[in-house]
Amino acid sequence: MAMTAFAPAITRSREIIATKTAEVALKLVPDVSEQTQENRKYFAKFVSVVGVLALMFLLFINTLLAQDAFTLSHLKLEAKMVSDQREAVNRQIDAIAAPENLAKAATALGMKPSETPTFLSLNPPATPAESVDNG
């Protein structure tokens, strides 16, 4: 009879152990209350908005860089055209400044070639330095 007297106590202790084990196991599961779920929703929305804004910013920067690339290629083309024009003008100047062309233009204006050419010396002849006496 001693065994049957302890049977309700053993059964009760098994129930307590099972309850305590279930409580410990449930503590491992995160709290999914409505407040926690709402906080997660707001965080997810915030992260999504920040992500979309970051993508929009990257798209904007990419667009600006592409525009700069088009501008740069246009300016390079324009610089090449200006360089070609400068070369053409220099060739025209060289053709006009050629001695035979200058002679023809001078003759057309009624000028005659000089019989006695005179040369201009831009460097005056050096004179010996005079010594200065200080005393």
PDB file of C-alpha atoms in Angstrom:
ATOM      1  CA  MET A   1       0.000   0.000   0.000  1.00  0.00           C
ATOM      2  CA  ALA A   2       2.864   2.248   0.451  1.00  0.00           C
ATOM      3  CA  MET A   3       3.426   2.387  -3.247  1.00  0.00           C
ATOM      4  CA  THR A   4      -0.128   3.338  -4.101  1.00  0.00           C
ATOM      5  CA  ALA A   5      -0.075   6.110  -1.517  1.00  0.00           C
ATOM      6  CA  PHE A   6       2.772   7.770  -3.402  1.00  0.00           C
ATOM      7  CA  ALA A   7       1.174   7.295  -6.821  1.00  0.00           C
ATOM      8  CA  PRO A   8      -0.740  10.628  -6.826  1.00  0.00           C
ATOM      9  CA  ALA A   9       2.418  12.451  -5.675  1.00  0.00           C
ATOM     10  CA  ILE A  10       4.522  10.833  -8.428  1.00  0.00           C
ATOM     11  CA  THR A  11       1.908  11.670 -11.023  1.00  0.00           C
ATOM     12  CA  ARG A  12       1.737  15.236  -9.724  1.00  0.00           C
ATOM     13  CA  SER A  13       5.523  15.607  -9.790  1.00  0.00           C
ATOM     14  CA  ARG A  14       5.584  14.283 -13.389  1.00  0.00           C
ATOM     15  CA  GLU A  15       3.031  16.947 -14.339  1.00  0.00           C
ATOM     16  CA  ILE A  16       5.111  19.670 -12.669  1.00  0.00           C
ATOM     17  CA  ILE A  17       8.257  18.503 -14.466  1.00  0.00           C
ATOM     18  CA  ALA A  18       6.413  18.389 -17.798  1.00  0.00           C
ATOM     19  CA  THR A  19       5.021  21.900 -17.208  1.00  0.00           C
ATOM     20  CA  LYS A  20       8.441  23.304 -16.231  1.00  0.00           C
ATOM     21  CA  THR A  21      10.056  21.631 -19.258  1.00  0.00           C
ATOM     22  CA  ALA A  22       7.410  23.130 -21.553  1.00  0.00           C
ATOM     23  CA  GLU A  23       8.000  26.599 -20.041  1.00  0.00           C
ATOM     24  CA  VAL A  24      11.758  26.314 -20.573  1.00  0.00           C
ATOM     25  CA  ALA A  25      11.227  25.114 -24.159  1.00  0.00           C
ATOM     26  CA  LEU A  26       8.831  28.005 -24.847  1.00  0.00           C
ATOM     27  CA  LYS A  27      11.389  30.521 -23.582  1.00  0.00           C
ATOM     28  CA  LEU A  28      13.562  29.513 -26.558  1.00  0.00           C
ATOM     29  CA  VAL A  29      10.822  30.658 -28.976  1.00  0.00           C
ATOM     30  CA  PRO A  30      10.879  34.449 -29.527  1.00  0.00           C
ATOM     31  CA  ASP A  31       8.015  36.586 -28.296  1.00  0.00           C
ATOM     32  CA  VAL A  32       5.534  37.119 -31.111  1.00  0.00           C
ATOM     33  CA  SER A  33       3.227  39.554 -29.418  1.00  0.00           C
ATOM     34  CA  GLU A  34       1.434  42.156 -31.535  1.00  0.00           C
ATOM     35  CA  GLN A  35       3.714  44.957 -30.293  1.00  0.00           C
ATOM     36  CA  THR A  36       6.831  43.061 -31.379  1.00  0.00           C
ATOM     37  CA  GLN A  37       5.301  42.290 -34.769  1.00  0.00           C
ATOM     38  CA  GLU A  38       4.394  45.971 -35.276  1.00  0.00           C
ATOM     39  CA  ASN A  39       7.940  47.028 -34.394  1.00  0.00           C
ATOM     40  CA  ARG A  40       9.281  44.555 -36.933  1.00  0.00           C
ATOM     41  CA  LYS A  41       6.859  45.884 -39.566  1.00  0.00           C
ATOM     42  CA  TYR A  42       8.030  49.453 -38.998  1.00  0.00           C
ATOM     43  CA  PHE A  43      11.663  48.353 -39.134  1.00  0.00           C
ATOM     44  CA  ALA A  44      11.052  46.413 -42.355  1.00  0.00           C
ATOM     45  CA  LYS A  45       9.305  49.434 -43.877  1.00  0.00           C
ATOM     46  CA  PHE A  46      12.160  51.701 -42.783  1.00  0.00           C
ATOM     47  CA  VAL A  47      14.803  49.401 -44.271  1.00  0.00           C
ATOM     48  CA  SER A  48      12.797  49.110 -47.495  1.00  0.00           C
ATOM     49  CA  VAL A  49      12.426  52.898 -47.815  1.00  0.00           C
ATOM     50  CA  VAL A  50      16.148  53.418 -47.146  1.00  0.00           C
ATOM     51  CA  GLY A  51      16.991  50.767 -49.739  1.00  0.00           C
ATOM     52  CA  VAL A  52      14.726  52.344 -52.364  1.00  0.00           C
ATOM     53  CA  LEU A  53      16.176  55.801 -51.662  1.00  0.00           C
ATOM     54  CA  ALA A  54      19.716  54.428 -51.970  1.00  0.00           C
ATOM     55  CA  LEU A  55      18.875  52.826 -55.318  1.00  0.00           C
ATOM     56  CA  MET A  56      17.307  56.069 -56.546  1.00  0.00           C
ATOM     57  CA  PHE A  57      20.415  58.004 -55.460  1.00  0.00           C
ATOM     58  CA  LEU A  58      22.680  55.553 -57.307  1.00  0.00           C
ATOM     59  CA  LEU A  59      20.516  55.863 -60.416  1.00  0.00           C
ATOM     60  CA  PHE A  60      20.741  59.660 -60.198  1.00  0.00           C
ATOM     61  CA  ILE A  61      24.545  59.565 -59.862  1.00  0.00           C
ATOM     62  CA  ASN A  62      24.789  57.107 -62.746  1.00  0.00           C
ATOM     63  CA  THR A  63      22.675  59.401 -64.911  1.00  0.00           C
ATOM     64  CA  LEU A  64      24.878  62.392 -64.088  1.00  0.00           C
ATOM     65  CA  LEU A  65      28.010  60.408 -64.913  1.00  0.00           C
ATOM     66  CA  ALA A  66      26.519  59.314 -68.219  1.00  0.00           C
ATOM     67  CA  GLN A  67      25.643  62.918 -69.073  1.00  0.00           C
ATOM     68  CA  ASP A  68      29.195  63.979 -68.228  1.00  0.00           C
ATOM     69  CA  ALA A  69      30.540  61.246 -70.486  1.00  0.00           C
ATOM     70  CA  PHE A  70      28.393  62.501 -73.390  1.00  0.00           C
ATOM     71  CA  THR A  71      29.503  66.081 -72.711  1.00  0.00           C
ATOM     72  CA  LEU A  72      33.128  64.983 -72.590  1.00  0.00           C
ATOM     73  CA  SER A  73      32.910  63.152 -75.918  1.00  0.00           C
ATOM     74  CA  HIS A  74      31.151  66.168 -77.477  1.00  0.00           C
ATOM     75  CA  LEU A  75      33.876  68.510 -76.187  1.00  0.00           C
ATOM     76  CA  LYS A  76      36.613  66.211 -77.503  1.00  0.00           C
ATOM     77  CA  LEU A  77      34.982  66.242 -80.941  1.00  0.00           C
ATOM     78  CA  GLU A  78      34.657  70.019 -80.807  1.00  0.00           C
ATOM     79  CA  ALA A  79      38.323  70.383 -79.771  1.00  0.00           C
ATOM     80  CA  LYS A  80      39.374  68.228 -82.725  1.00  0.00           C
ATOM     81  CA  MET A  81      37.311  70.384 -85.101  1.00  0.00           C
ATOM     82  CA  VAL A  82      38.861  73.589 -83.697  1.00  0.00           C
ATOM     83  CA  SER A  83      42.332  72.064 -84.030  1.00  0.00           C
ATOM     84  CA  ASP A  84      41.627  71.171 -87.657  1.00  0.00           C
ATOM     85  CA  GLN A  85      40.395  74.717 -88.337  1.00  0.00           C
ATOM     86  CA  ARG A  86      43.500  76.183 -86.698  1.00  0.00           C
ATOM     87  CA  GLU A  87      45.679  73.962 -88.891  1.00  0.00           C
ATOM     88  CA  ALA A  88      43.820  75.127 -92.014  1.00  0.00           C
ATOM     89  CA  VAL A  89      44.247  78.792 -91.045  1.00  0.00           C
ATOM     90  CA  ASN A  90      47.966  78.244 -90.332  1.00  0.00           C
ATOM     91  CA  ARG A  91      48.376  76.644 -93.758  1.00  0.00           C
ATOM     92  CA  GLN A  92      46.654  79.632 -95.383  1.00  0.00           C
ATOM     93  CA  ILE A  93      48.912  82.049 -93.472  1.00  0.00           C
ATOM     94  CA  ASP A  94      51.999  80.063 -94.503  1.00  0.00           C
ATOM     95  CA  ALA A  95      50.859  80.105 -98.139  1.00  0.00           C
ATOM     96  CA  ILE A  96      50.245  83.849 -98.102  1.00  0.00           C
ATOM     97  CA  ALA A  97      53.508  84.575 -96.248  1.00  0.00           C
ATOM     98  CA  ALA A  98      55.634  82.574 -98.700  1.00  0.00           C
ATOM     99  CA  PRO A  99      58.331  84.828-100.251  1.00  0.00           C
ATOM    100  CA  GLU A 100      57.175  84.299-103.857  1.00  0.00           C
ATOM    101  CA  ASN A 101      53.588  85.194-102.945  1.00  0.00           C
ATOM    102  CA  LEU A 102      54.727  88.273-101.030  1.00  0.00           C
ATOM    103  CA  ALA A 103      56.804  89.341-104.060  1.00  0.00           C
ATOM    104  CA  LYS A 104      53.797  88.935-106.379  1.00  0.00           C
ATOM    105  CA  ALA A 105      51.577  90.929-104.005  1.00  0.00           C
ATOM    106  CA  ALA A 106      54.193  93.701-103.717  1.00  0.00           C
ATOM    107  CA  THR A 107      54.568  93.894-107.508  1.00  0.00           C
ATOM    108  CA  ALA A 108      50.767  94.067-107.856  1.00  0.00           C
ATOM    109  CA  LEU A 109      50.783  97.049-105.473  1.00  0.00           C
ATOM    110  CA  GLY A 110      53.442  98.779-107.619  1.00  0.00           C
ATOM    111  CA  MET A 111      56.437  98.122-105.415  1.00  0.00           C
ATOM    112  CA  LYS A 112      59.871  97.443-106.950  1.00  0.00           C
ATOM    113  CA  PRO A 113      62.615  95.237-105.567  1.00  0.00           C
ATOM    114  CA  SER A 114      65.476  97.163-103.947  1.00  0.00           C
ATOM    115  CA  GLU A 115      68.665  97.527-105.947  1.00  0.00           C
ATOM    116  CA  THR A 116      70.799  98.087-102.841  1.00  0.00           C
ATOM    117  CA  PRO A 117      69.546  96.100 -99.876  1.00  0.00           C
ATOM    118  CA  THR A 118      70.224  97.538 -96.450  1.00  0.00           C
ATOM    119  CA  PHE A 119      70.399  95.312 -93.428  1.00  0.00           C
ATOM    120  CA  LEU A 120      69.384  96.459 -90.006  1.00  0.00           C
ATOM    121  CA  SER A 121      71.557  95.423 -87.085  1.00  0.00           C
ATOM    122  CA  LEU A 122      69.516  94.973 -83.940  1.00  0.00           C
ATOM    123  CA  ASN A 123      72.619  94.415 -81.765  1.00  0.00           C
ATOM    124  CA  PRO A 124      74.781  97.559 -81.547  1.00  0.00           C
ATOM    125  CA  PRO A 125      78.525  96.948 -81.770  1.00  0.00           C
ATOM    126  CA  ALA A 126      80.043  96.273 -78.404  1.00  0.00           C
ATOM    127  CA  THR A 127      82.371  99.027 -77.162  1.00  0.00           C
ATOM    128  CA  PRO A 128      85.224  98.184 -74.803  1.00  0.00           C
ATOM    129  CA  ALA A 129      84.260  98.873 -71.240  1.00  0.00           C
ATOM    130  CA  GLU A 130      86.003 101.893 -69.791  1.00  0.00           C
ATOM    131  CA  SER A 131      87.653 101.395 -66.458  1.00  0.00           C
ATOM    132  CA  VAL A 132      86.341 103.616 -63.745  1.00  0.00           C
ATOM    133  CA  ASP A 133      88.869 104.998 -61.310  1.00  0.00           C
ATOM    134  CA  ASN A 134      87.577 105.597 -57.858  1.00  0.00           C
ATOM    135  CA  GLY A 135      90.249 107.731 -56.560  1.00  0.00           C
TER     136      GLY A 135
END
